[in-house]
């Protein structure tokens, strides 16, 4: 090993605290990038593999009833590769020891080599001919701790039938298992049950017929063309309008989630890595600046600029590589953990973990690029000076009275305070970089925390102010309003309101979107329409009120007309004016006055559901009564639904928040600590001189840390601004059609970020103060004239 | 060996303009031991730095070992420093993270025909303290390591800037003895800067500087051994 290399390793070892702090900053950026991209890649890869291996269909359609003989004309549609017919039905479930209302969907088992194959996780498929055996979805089974052999009952065609669970499975069709119309998944109260086709067909009068259809397409097949022909073909059979895969509920939600994750994966690591790179550049630059005299000596001995540059580049490389290795390890670990968490959330049967070499290369290139630019710039500065000059102490810096003093306020400033202020003002760029560094660290700390508060806010607005019903009752078919009055008269019900929900497809020019129009009483108490400032809006007597998200998708504004295709009954098309827009965080909702909707549908006072406010103690009894009531297709309990979703969502959000807070915290500490250490190196002589002149240890500590404290105090509000900007960027980046996160920053977000910075500053201050105590006065004063 | 003509040097330090050299003509001859004597601020160090290729003059010309330093680029200056000159500084300027042996090795590793670090340290009487770090050595010992480091590459010229400036008299004399021995045994042209008039007695020639100019040059009839010098 050459003497220069030995110098390298010894100095790295002596500076190990700082080296580690810088490496941690790098690791923070790198691991966030790897974690996000690995999670995203793994989930995308897993989804694609699952779709392929289990032959997920590409076109889906539900209908009332069509004969099996229709298969042939459907298969003859150009572009169709494989056709699968099914029998499917929505049912109410009765689960032992579970009082809450639960619904399910019964689906006939896929044909051999058919589409939407099941991945059996436990047990077996129902034996042919059995009408009392079922395979249930994993999410549902886990929520109730069902094992093969467990029992539950379903109301199949009006008759309560006892079923034995013989298997537990996942399907590409229900990766995101959510009840149509619901915002959040609720695994305990909604399940998927697969059964043999014959008993289902018998029960629902589907012998030799089907009410659900799946297609895959040939390579040349265009979904739009196929859907158009299919809809024409199925219209006489009550077809509800075919959809392509991207509109299929599970895929749509999954896609929105992945889209959101992709937004995060691009933005947050970009921010982290960018911050880390910036800091690396600054810190390495300053560290090399402090070696100015050593560089001069090496030059005096005849080392060339290239050799000296090489030496410091190696020095920086070691630190960067250390950071990369830590970051790679941590990123891999976090990525695997996050992907596993998501796998459970989405119910994928397996996980294809992927960390692509280009991702690692990207992290390495960005980090090396940033680190080496900082290093080289500093080395070039140091090498450019003639050695004789570099060996001289720097010329006395040009101090001047600070702005405050020029205003004549100096009598209020002590001598040390003046030193602090002048020092900061003399090197405005360096002070600015320090402030920016600490501010960036503060900003990314906020990024890690804001989601939690924003989700709370979203829930509060959506469920505290807008949707205020305790129970939502869905009728099996349109019913008279009298039923709602009867519900309202039941003991324990405080208030009941009717709703009418109808599936529609909205079109404007080339844009089209499937959704449901919800008809409400104009002065509904339990489902309120809120404007930007959370003020309750009254529903207009005519016309549609759209969520701004939906209006944007369709490209319409207030006063425009949209085509409404009713997806039930006579399937009429109408042109309806958009009477208002409403800002909502979730979903693509459309609202209409109940009477206006009834007029549009050409029916009397029909309703499809009721919203109930109930007395707290009466809930369980009412749920039990309503489940048994005729015409009731389902009872949804709002609070429990939110609760269960929040539980699963919180785990993911909090894991992410924990990891990013950890990383942001280490970056923050790395920045503050390095800043303090380098300042100490740069000012050791000056401080030692003061000690010799009779200043106490406390006084010089105050001078050094006073500067740090002042910079930190300025940096925190700057950081708040940076954080707000970053979060605004992220909120825009992850907006999806399913929900967007409001740009709401709770005071706790600010408080948290500021506290971490303050703790980091305090710790760094203590560490540096300890070094200050060990400052060898004589040695410091002797080294240079 | 060295031939300087009409050297001027102006520093702009902060807001102050300093004329360090105001037209210096100087020759150094092979094998001689010259002492540049003068009060602080007289321009000695500036002259030495320019002769050694550590700094460039504002005006004038330097021919050293057949090369025109004033015309030399960065690459040529680096080669010159690497092959021709050895430096000894007032504050030793050892690299604190390297041992005595390694501080010498850092130079021998890039030299063409160096002695071993051990031999160089032996020459300055530090053969027994090879593996000590600078912080474990006294000031005089550190300066001797610096001398070993300067001579290990067998330079043709040794340039010493106040080599005893930071040392007490007894230690200073030991350092001078080492310099004298190197000059005598290896025949290295040696220039020593000092403001200490006593040291001038050990020189072949004494060059007196003041206010950026050479005031006089005198030749000692006889060199006095360092151990007979006191201050």
JSON list of N, CA, C and O in Angstrom, two decimals, chain A residues 213-255:
[
{"chain": "A", "resi": 213, "resn": "UNK", "atom": "N", "xyz": [-70.17, -13.14, -18.57]},
{"chain": "A", "resi": 213, "resn": "UNK", "atom": "CA", "xyz": [-69.38, -13.59, -19.72]},
{"chain": "A", "resi": 213, "resn": "UNK", "atom": "C", "xyz": [-67.97, -13.02, -19.66]},
{"chain": "A", "resi": 213, "resn": "UNK", "atom": "O", "xyz": [-67.78, -11.86, -19.33]},
{"chain": "A", "resi": 214, "resn": "UNK", "atom": "N", "xyz": [-67.02, -13.89, -20.00]},
{"chain": "A", "resi": 214, "resn": "UNK", "atom": "CA", "xyz": [-65.62, -13.44, -20.03]},
{"chain": "A", "resi": 214, "resn": "UNK", "atom": "C", "xyz": [-65.04, -13.73, -21.40]},
{"chain": "A", "resi": 214, "resn": "UNK", "atom": "O", "xyz": [-65.34, -14.77, -21.99]},
{"chain": "A", "resi": 215, "resn": "UNK", "atom": "N", "xyz": [-64.18, -12.84, -21.87]},
{"chain": "A", "resi": 215, "resn": "UNK", "atom": "CA", "xyz": [-63.54, -13.07, -23.16]},
{"chain": "A", "resi": 215, "resn": "UNK", "atom": "C", "xyz": [-62.05, -12.78, -23.05]},
{"chain": "A", "resi": 215, "resn": "UNK", "atom": "O", "xyz": [-61.65, -11.89, -22.30]},
{"chain": "A", "resi": 216, "resn": "UNK", "atom": "N", "xyz": [-61.27, -13.53, -23.85]},
{"chain": "A", "resi": 216, "resn": "UNK", "atom": "CA", "xyz": [-59.92, -13.03, -24.13]},
{"chain": "A", "resi": 216, "resn": "UNK", "atom": "C", "xyz": [-59.88, -12.72, -25.62]},
{"chain": "A", "resi": 216, "resn": "UNK", "atom": "O", "xyz": [-60.69, -13.21, -26.38]},
{"chain": "A", "resi": 217, "resn": "UNK", "atom": "N", "xyz": [-58.91, -11.90, -25.99]},
{"chain": "A", "resi": 217, "resn": "UNK", "atom": "CA", "xyz": [-58.85, -11.43, -27.37]},
{"chain": "A", "resi": 217, "resn": "UNK", "atom": "C", "xyz": [-57.59, -11.95, -28.05]},
{"chain": "A", "resi": 217, "resn": "UNK", "atom": "O", "xyz": [-56.61, -12.28, -27.39]},
{"chain": "A", "resi": 218, "resn": "UNK", "atom": "N", "xyz": [-57.67, -12.00, -29.38]},
{"chain": "A", "resi": 218, "resn": "UNK", "atom": "CA", "xyz": [-56.47, -12.34, -30.14]},
{"chain": "A", "resi": 218, "resn": "UNK", "atom": "C", "xyz": [-55.56, -11.13, -30.14]},
{"chain": "A", "resi": 218, "resn": "UNK", "atom": "O", "xyz": [-55.94, -10.05, -29.71]},
{"chain": "A", "resi": 219, "resn": "UNK", "atom": "N", "xyz": [-54.36, -11.36, -30.66]},
{"chain": "A", "resi": 219, "resn": "UNK", "atom": "CA", "xyz": [-53.40, -10.27, -30.68]},
{"chain": "A", "resi": 219, "resn": "UNK", "atom": "C", "xyz": [-53.93, -9.07, -31.46]},
{"chain": "A", "resi": 219, "resn": "UNK", "atom": "O", "xyz": [-53.70, -7.93, -31.11]},
{"chain": "A", "resi": 220, "resn": "UNK", "atom": "N", "xyz": [-54.69, -9.38, -32.53]},
{"chain": "A", "resi": 220, "resn": "UNK", "atom": "CA", "xyz": [-55.18, -8.28, -33.37]},
{"chain": "A", "resi": 220, "resn": "UNK", "atom": "C", "xyz": [-56.48, -7.69, -32.82]},
{"chain": "A", "resi": 220, "resn": "UNK", "atom": "O", "xyz": [-56.91, -6.63, -33.27]},
{"chain": "A", "resi": 221, "resn": "UNK", "atom": "N", "xyz": [-57.13, -8.39, -31.90]},
{"chain": "A", "resi": 221, "resn": "UNK", "atom": "CA", "xyz": [-58.44, -7.97, -31.44]},
{"chain": "A", "resi": 221, "resn": "UNK", "atom": "C", "xyz": [-58.40, -6.62, -30.74]},
{"chain": "A", "resi": 221, "resn": "UNK", "atom": "O", "xyz": [-57.56, -6.39, -29.88]},
{"chain": "A", "resi": 222, "resn": "UNK", "atom": "N", "xyz": [-59.30, -5.72, -31.14]},
{"chain": "A", "resi": 222, "resn": "UNK", "atom": "CA", "xyz": [-59.35, -4.41, -30.50]},
{"chain": "A", "resi": 222, "resn": "UNK", "atom": "C", "xyz": [-60.52, -4.39, -29.53]},
{"chain": "A", "resi": 222, "resn": "UNK", "atom": "O", "xyz": [-61.67, -4.56, -29.94]},
{"chain": "A", "resi": 223, "resn": "UNK", "atom": "N", "xyz": [-60.29, -4.16, -28.26]},
{"chain": "A", "resi": 223, "resn": "UNK", "atom": "CA", "xyz": [-61.35, -4.25, -27.25]},
{"chain": "A", "resi": 223, "resn": "UNK", "atom": "C", "xyz": [-62.57, -3.39, -27.61]},
{"chain": "A", "resi": 223, "resn": "UNK", "atom": "O", "xyz": [-63.70, -3.85, -27.50]},
{"chain": "A", "resi": 224, "resn": "UNK", "atom": "N", "xyz": [-62.33, -2.18, -28.10]},
{"chain": "A", "resi": 224, "resn": "UNK", "atom": "CA", "xyz": [-63.44, -1.27, -28.39]},
{"chain": "A", "resi": 224, "resn": "UNK", "atom": "C", "xyz": [-64.39, -1.88, -29.43]},
{"chain": "A", "resi": 224, "resn": "UNK", "atom": "O", "xyz": [-65.62, -1.84, -29.28]},
{"chain": "A", "resi": 225, "resn": "UNK", "atom": "N", "xyz": [-63.80, -2.47, -30.51]},
{"chain": "A", "resi": 225, "resn": "UNK", "atom": "CA", "xyz": [-64.62, -3.05, -31.57]},
{"chain": "A", "resi": 225, "resn": "UNK", "atom": "C", "xyz": [-65.40, -4.24, -31.03]},
{"chain": "A", "resi": 225, "resn": "UNK", "atom": "O", "xyz": [-66.60, -4.42, -31.31]},
{"chain": "A", "resi": 226, "resn": "UNK", "atom": "N", "xyz": [-64.70, -5.09, -30.27]},
{"chain": "A", "resi": 226, "resn": "UNK", "atom": "CA", "xyz": [-65.35, -6.29, -29.74]},
{"chain": "A", "resi": 226, "resn": "UNK", "atom": "C", "xyz": [-66.52, -5.89, -28.84]},
{"chain": "A", "resi": 226, "resn": "UNK", "atom": "O", "xyz": [-67.61, -6.45, -28.92]},
{"chain": "A", "resi": 227, "resn": "UNK", "atom": "N", "xyz": [-66.27, -4.90, -27.98]},
{"chain": "A", "resi": 227, "resn": "UNK", "atom": "CA", "xyz": [-67.29, -4.47, -27.03]},
{"chain": "A", "resi": 227, "resn": "UNK", "atom": "C", "xyz": [-68.51, -3.93, -27.77]},
{"chain": "A", "resi": 227, "resn": "UNK", "atom": "O", "xyz": [-69.65, -4.23, -27.42]},
{"chain": "A", "resi": 228, "resn": "UNK", "atom": "N", "xyz": [-68.26, -3.20, -28.83]},
{"chain": "A", "resi": 228, "resn": "UNK", "atom": "CA", "xyz": [-69.37, -2.63, -29.59]},
{"chain": "A", "resi": 228, "resn": "UNK", "atom": "C", "xyz": [-70.28, -3.72, -30.15]},
{"chain": "A", "resi": 228, "resn": "UNK", "atom": "O", "xyz": [-71.49, -3.69, -29.99]},
{"chain": "A", "resi": 229, "resn": "UNK", "atom": "N", "xyz": [-69.65, -4.73, -30.76]},
{"chain": "A", "resi": 229, "resn": "UNK", "atom": "CA", "xyz": [-70.43, -5.83, -31.34]},
{"chain": "A", "resi": 229, "resn": "UNK", "atom": "C", "xyz": [-71.11, -6.65, -30.25]},
{"chain": "A", "resi": 229, "resn": "UNK", "atom": "O", "xyz": [-72.26, -7.08, -30.38]},
{"chain": "A", "resi": 230, "resn": "UNK", "atom": "N", "xyz": [-70.39, -6.85, -29.17]},
{"chain": "A", "resi": 230, "resn": "UNK", "atom": "CA", "xyz": [-70.91, -7.66, -28.07]},
{"chain": "A", "resi": 230, "resn": "UNK", "atom": "C", "xyz": [-72.14, -7.00, -27.46]},
{"chain": "A", "resi": 230, "resn": "UNK", "atom": "O", "xyz": [-73.15, -7.66, -27.20]},
{"chain": "A", "resi": 231, "resn": "UNK", "atom": "N", "xyz": [-72.06, -5.69, -27.27]},
{"chain": "A", "resi": 231, "resn": "UNK", "atom": "CA", "xyz": [-73.19, -4.97, -26.68]},
{"chain": "A", "resi": 231, "resn": "UNK", "atom": "C", "xyz": [-74.44, -5.09, -27.54]},
{"chain": "A", "resi": 231, "resn": "UNK", "atom": "O", "xyz": [-75.55, -5.26, -27.04]},
{"chain": "A", "resi": 232, "resn": "UNK", "atom": "N", "xyz": [-74.23, -5.01, -28.87]},
{"chain": "A", "resi": 232, "resn": "UNK", "atom": "CA", "xyz": [-75.38, -5.16, -29.79]},
{"chain": "A", "resi": 232, "resn": "UNK", "atom": "C", "xyz": [-75.97, -6.55, -29.64]},
{"chain": "A", "resi": 232, "resn": "UNK", "atom": "O", "xyz": [-77.18, -6.74, -29.51]},
{"chain": "A", "resi": 233, "resn": "UNK", "atom": "N", "xyz": [-75.07, -7.54, -29.59]},
{"chain": "A", "resi": 233, "resn": "UNK", "atom": "CA", "xyz": [-75.49, -8.94, -29.52]},
{"chain": "A", "resi": 233, "resn": "UNK", "atom": "C", "xyz": [-76.25, -9.23, -28.22]},
{"chain": "A", "resi": 233, "resn": "UNK", "atom": "O", "xyz": [-77.21, -10.01, -28.20]},
{"chain": "A", "resi": 234, "resn": "UNK", "atom": "N", "xyz": [-75.81, -8.59, -27.13]},
{"chain": "A", "resi": 234, "resn": "UNK", "atom": "CA", "xyz": [-76.37, -8.94, -25.82]},
{"chain": "A", "resi": 234, "resn": "UNK", "atom": "C", "xyz": [-77.53, -8.05, -25.40]},
{"chain": "A", "resi": 234, "resn": "UNK", "atom": "O", "xyz": [-78.18, -8.30, -24.39]},
{"chain": "A", "resi": 235, "resn": "UNK", "atom": "N", "xyz": [-77.78, -7.00, -26.18]},
{"chain": "A", "resi": 235, "resn": "UNK", "atom": "CA", "xyz": [-78.82, -6.06, -25.77]},
{"chain": "A", "resi": 235, "resn": "UNK", "atom": "C", "xyz": [-80.17, -6.74, -25.51]},
{"chain": "A", "resi": 235, "resn": "UNK", "atom": "O", "xyz": [-80.80, -6.48, -24.48]},
{"chain": "A", "resi": 236, "resn": "UNK", "atom": "N", "xyz": [-80.59, -7.64, -26.38]},
{"chain": "A", "resi": 236, "resn": "UNK", "atom": "CA", "xyz": [-81.90, -8.29, -26.12]},
{"chain": "A", "resi": 236, "resn": "UNK", "atom": "C", "xyz": [-81.88, -9.15, -24.85]},
{"chain": "A", "resi": 236, "resn": "UNK", "atom": "O", "xyz": [-82.93, -9.51, -24.32]},
{"chain": "A", "resi": 237, "resn": "UNK", "atom": "N", "xyz": [-80.70, -9.48, -24.35]},
{"chain": "A", "resi": 237, "resn": "UNK", "atom": "CA", "xyz": [-80.61, -10.38, -23.20]},
{"chain": "A", "resi": 237, "resn": "UNK", "atom": "C", "xyz": [-80.29, -9.62, -21.91]},
{"chain": "A", "resi": 237, "resn": "UNK", "atom": "O", "xyz": [-79.85, -10.20, -20.93]},
{"chain": "A", "resi": 238, "resn": "UNK", "atom": "N", "xyz": [-80.50, -8.32, -21.97]},
{"chain": "A", "resi": 238, "resn": "UNK", "atom": "CA", "xyz": [-80.28, -7.53, -20.74]},
{"chain": "A", "resi": 238, "resn": "UNK", "atom": "C", "xyz": [-78.83, -7.28, -20.43]},
{"chain": "A", "resi": 238, "resn": "UNK", "atom": "O", "xyz": [-78.46, -7.18, -19.25]},
{"chain": "A", "resi": 239, "resn": "UNK", "atom": "N", "xyz": [-78.00, -7.19, -21.47]},
{"chain": "A", "resi": 239, "resn": "UNK", "atom": "CA", "xyz": [-76.57, -6.92, -21.25]},
{"chain": "A", "resi": 239, "resn": "UNK", "atom": "C", "xyz": [-76.38, -5.58, -20.56]},
{"chain": "A", "resi": 239, "resn": "UNK", "atom": "O", "xyz": [-77.06, -4.61, -20.86]},
{"chain": "A", "resi": 240, "resn": "UNK", "atom": "N", "xyz": [-75.49, -5.54, -19.60]},
{"chain": "A", "resi": 240, "resn": "UNK", "atom": "CA", "xyz": [-75.28, -4.30, -18.82]},
{"chain": "A", "resi": 240, "resn": "UNK", "atom": "C", "xyz": [-74.12, -3.49, -19.37]},
{"chain": "A", "resi": 240, "resn": "UNK", "atom": "O", "xyz": [-73.63, -2.57, -18.72]},
{"chain": "A", "resi": 241, "resn": "UNK", "atom": "N", "xyz": [-73.68, -3.83, -20.56]},
{"chain": "A", "resi": 241, "resn": "UNK", "atom": "CA", "xyz": [-72.58, -3.07, -21.15]},
{"chain": "A", "resi": 241, "resn": "UNK", "atom": "C", "xyz": [-71.25, -3.72, -20.84]},
{"chain": "A", "resi": 241, "resn": "UNK", "atom": "O", "xyz": [-70.89, -3.85, -19.68]},
{"chain": "A", "resi": 242, "resn": "UNK", "atom": "N", "xyz": [-70.56, -4.14, -21.90]},
{"chain": "A", "resi": 242, "resn": "UNK", "atom": "CA", "xyz": [-69.28, -4.82, -21.69]},
{"chain": "A", "resi": 242, "resn": "UNK", "atom": "C", "xyz": [-68.22, -3.80, -21.32]},
{"chain": "A", "resi": 242, "resn": "UNK", "atom": "O", "xyz": [-68.29, -2.64, -21.69]},
{"chain": "A", "resi": 243, "resn": "UNK", "atom": "N", "xyz": [-67.26, -4.28, -20.58]},
{"chain": "A", "resi": 243, "resn": "UNK", "atom": "CA", "xyz": [-66.14, -3.40, -20.22]},
{"chain": "A", "resi": 243, "resn": "UNK", "atom": "C", "xyz": [-64.84, -4.11, -20.53]},
{"chain": "A", "resi": 243, "resn": "UNK", "atom": "O", "xyz": [-64.77, -5.34, -20.57]},
{"chain": "A", "resi": 244, "resn": "UNK", "atom": "N", "xyz": [-63.82, -3.32, -20.78]},
{"chain": "A", "resi": 244, "resn": "UNK", "atom": "CA", "xyz": [-62.52, -3.95, -20.98]},
{"chain": "A", "resi": 244, "resn": "UNK", "atom": "C", "xyz": [-61.80, -4.05, -19.64]},
{"chain": "A", "resi": 244, "resn": "UNK", "atom": "O", "xyz": [-62.26, -3.55, -18.63]},
{"chain": "A", "resi": 245, "resn": "UNK", "atom": "N", "xyz": [-60.65, -4.71, -19.70]},
{"chain": "A", "resi": 245, "resn": "UNK", "atom": "CA", "xyz": [-59.96, -5.04, -18.47]},
{"chain": "A", "resi": 245, "resn": "UNK", "atom": "C", "xyz": [-59.68, -3.80, -17.63]},
{"chain": "A", "resi": 245, "resn": "UNK", "atom": "O", "xyz": [-59.81, -3.81, -16.41]},
{"chain": "A", "resi": 246, "resn": "UNK", "atom": "N", "xyz": [-59.31, -2.70, -18.30]},
{"chain": "A", "resi": 246, "resn": "UNK", "atom": "CA", "xyz": [-58.91, -1.52, -17.52]},
{"chain": "A", "resi": 246, "resn": "UNK", "atom": "C", "xyz": [-60.09, -0.91, -16.77]},
{"chain": "A", "resi": 246, "resn": "UNK", "atom": "O", "xyz": [-59.89, -0.08, -15.89]},
{"chain": "A", "resi": 247, "resn": "UNK", "atom": "N", "xyz": [-61.34, -1.31, -17.12]},
{"chain": "A", "resi": 247, "resn": "UNK", "atom": "CA", "xyz": [-62.50, -0.82, -16.37]},
{"chain": "A", "resi": 247, "resn": "UNK", "atom": "C", "xyz": [-62.97, -1.84, -15.35]},
{"chain": "A", "resi": 247, "resn": "UNK", "atom": "O", "xyz": [-63.90, -1.58, -14.59]},
{"chain": "A", "resi": 248, "resn": "UNK", "atom": "N", "xyz": [-62.38, -3.03, -15.38]},
{"chain": "A", "resi": 248, "resn": "UNK", "atom": "CA", "xyz": [-62.78, -4.06, -14.42]},
{"chain": "A", "resi": 248, "resn": "UNK", "atom": "C", "xyz": [-62.39, -3.58, -13.03]},
{"chain": "A", "resi": 248, "resn": "UNK", "atom": "O", "xyz": [-61.32, -3.01, -12.82]},
{"chain": "A", "resi": 249, "resn": "UNK", "atom": "N", "xyz": [-63.29, -3.77, -12.07]},
{"chain": "A", "resi": 249, "resn": "UNK", "atom": "CA", "xyz": [-63.17, -3.14, -10.76]},
{"chain": "A", "resi": 249, "resn": "UNK", "atom": "C", "xyz": [-61.80, -3.40, -10.11]},
{"chain": "A", "resi": 249, "resn": "UNK", "atom": "O", "xyz": [-61.10, -2.47, -9.73]},
{"chain": "A", "resi": 250, "resn": "UNK", "atom": "N", "xyz": [-61.45, -4.67, -9.98]},
{"chain": "A", "resi": 250, "resn": "UNK", "atom": "CA", "xyz": [-60.20, -5.00, -9.29]},
{"chain": "A", "resi": 250, "resn": "UNK", "atom": "C", "xyz": [-59.01, -4.42, -10.02]},
{"chain": "A", "resi": 250, "resn": "UNK", "atom": "O", "xyz": [-58.13, -3.81, -9.42]},
{"chain": "A", "resi": 251, "resn": "UNK", "atom": "N", "xyz": [-59.01, -4.60, -11.36]},
{"chain": "A", "resi": 251, "resn": "UNK", "atom": "CA", "xyz": [-57.86, -4.11, -12.12]},
{"chain": "A", "resi": 251, "resn": "UNK", "atom": "C", "xyz": [-57.77, -2.59, -12.05]},
{"chain": "A", "resi": 251, "resn": "UNK", "atom": "O", "xyz": [-56.67, -2.03, -11.95]},
{"chain": "A", "resi": 252, "resn": "UNK", "atom": "N", "xyz": [-58.95, -1.94, -12.06]},
{"chain": "A", "resi": 252, "resn": "UNK", "atom": "CA", "xyz": [-58.95, -0.48, -12.03]},
{"chain": "A", "resi": 252, "resn": "UNK", "atom": "C", "xyz": [-58.37, 0.03, -10.72]},
{"chain": "A", "resi": 252, "resn": "UNK", "atom": "O", "xyz": [-57.55, 0.94, -10.70]},
{"chain": "A", "resi": 253, "resn": "UNK", "atom": "N", "xyz": [-58.81, -0.58, -9.65]},
{"chain": "A", "resi": 253, "resn": "UNK", "atom": "CA", "xyz": [-58.30, -0.15, -8.34]},
{"chain": "A", "resi": 253, "resn": "UNK", "atom": "C", "xyz": [-56.82, -0.47, -8.21]},
{"chain": "A", "resi": 253, "resn": "UNK", "atom": "O", "xyz": [-56.03, 0.33, -7.74]},
{"chain": "A", "resi": 254, "resn": "UNK", "atom": "N", "xyz": [-56.47, -1.69, -8.66]},
{"chain": "A", "resi": 254, "resn": "UNK", "atom": "CA", "xyz": [-55.08, -2.11, -8.59]},
{"chain": "A", "resi": 254, "resn": "UNK", "atom": "C", "xyz": [-54.21, -1.16, -9.40]},
{"chain": "A", "resi": 254, "resn": "UNK", "atom": "O", "xyz": [-53.15, -0.71, -8.95]},
{"chain": "A", "resi": 255, "resn": "UNK", "atom": "N", "xyz": [-54.72, -0.83, -10.59]},
{"chain": "A", "resi": 255, "resn": "UNK", "atom": "CA", "xyz": [-53.98, 0.05, -11.46]},
{"chain": "A", "resi": 255, "resn": "UNK", "atom": "C", "xyz": [-53.81, 1.43, -10.82]},
{"chain": "A", "resi": 255, "resn": "UNK", "atom": "O", "xyz": [-52.75, 2.03, -10.88]}
]
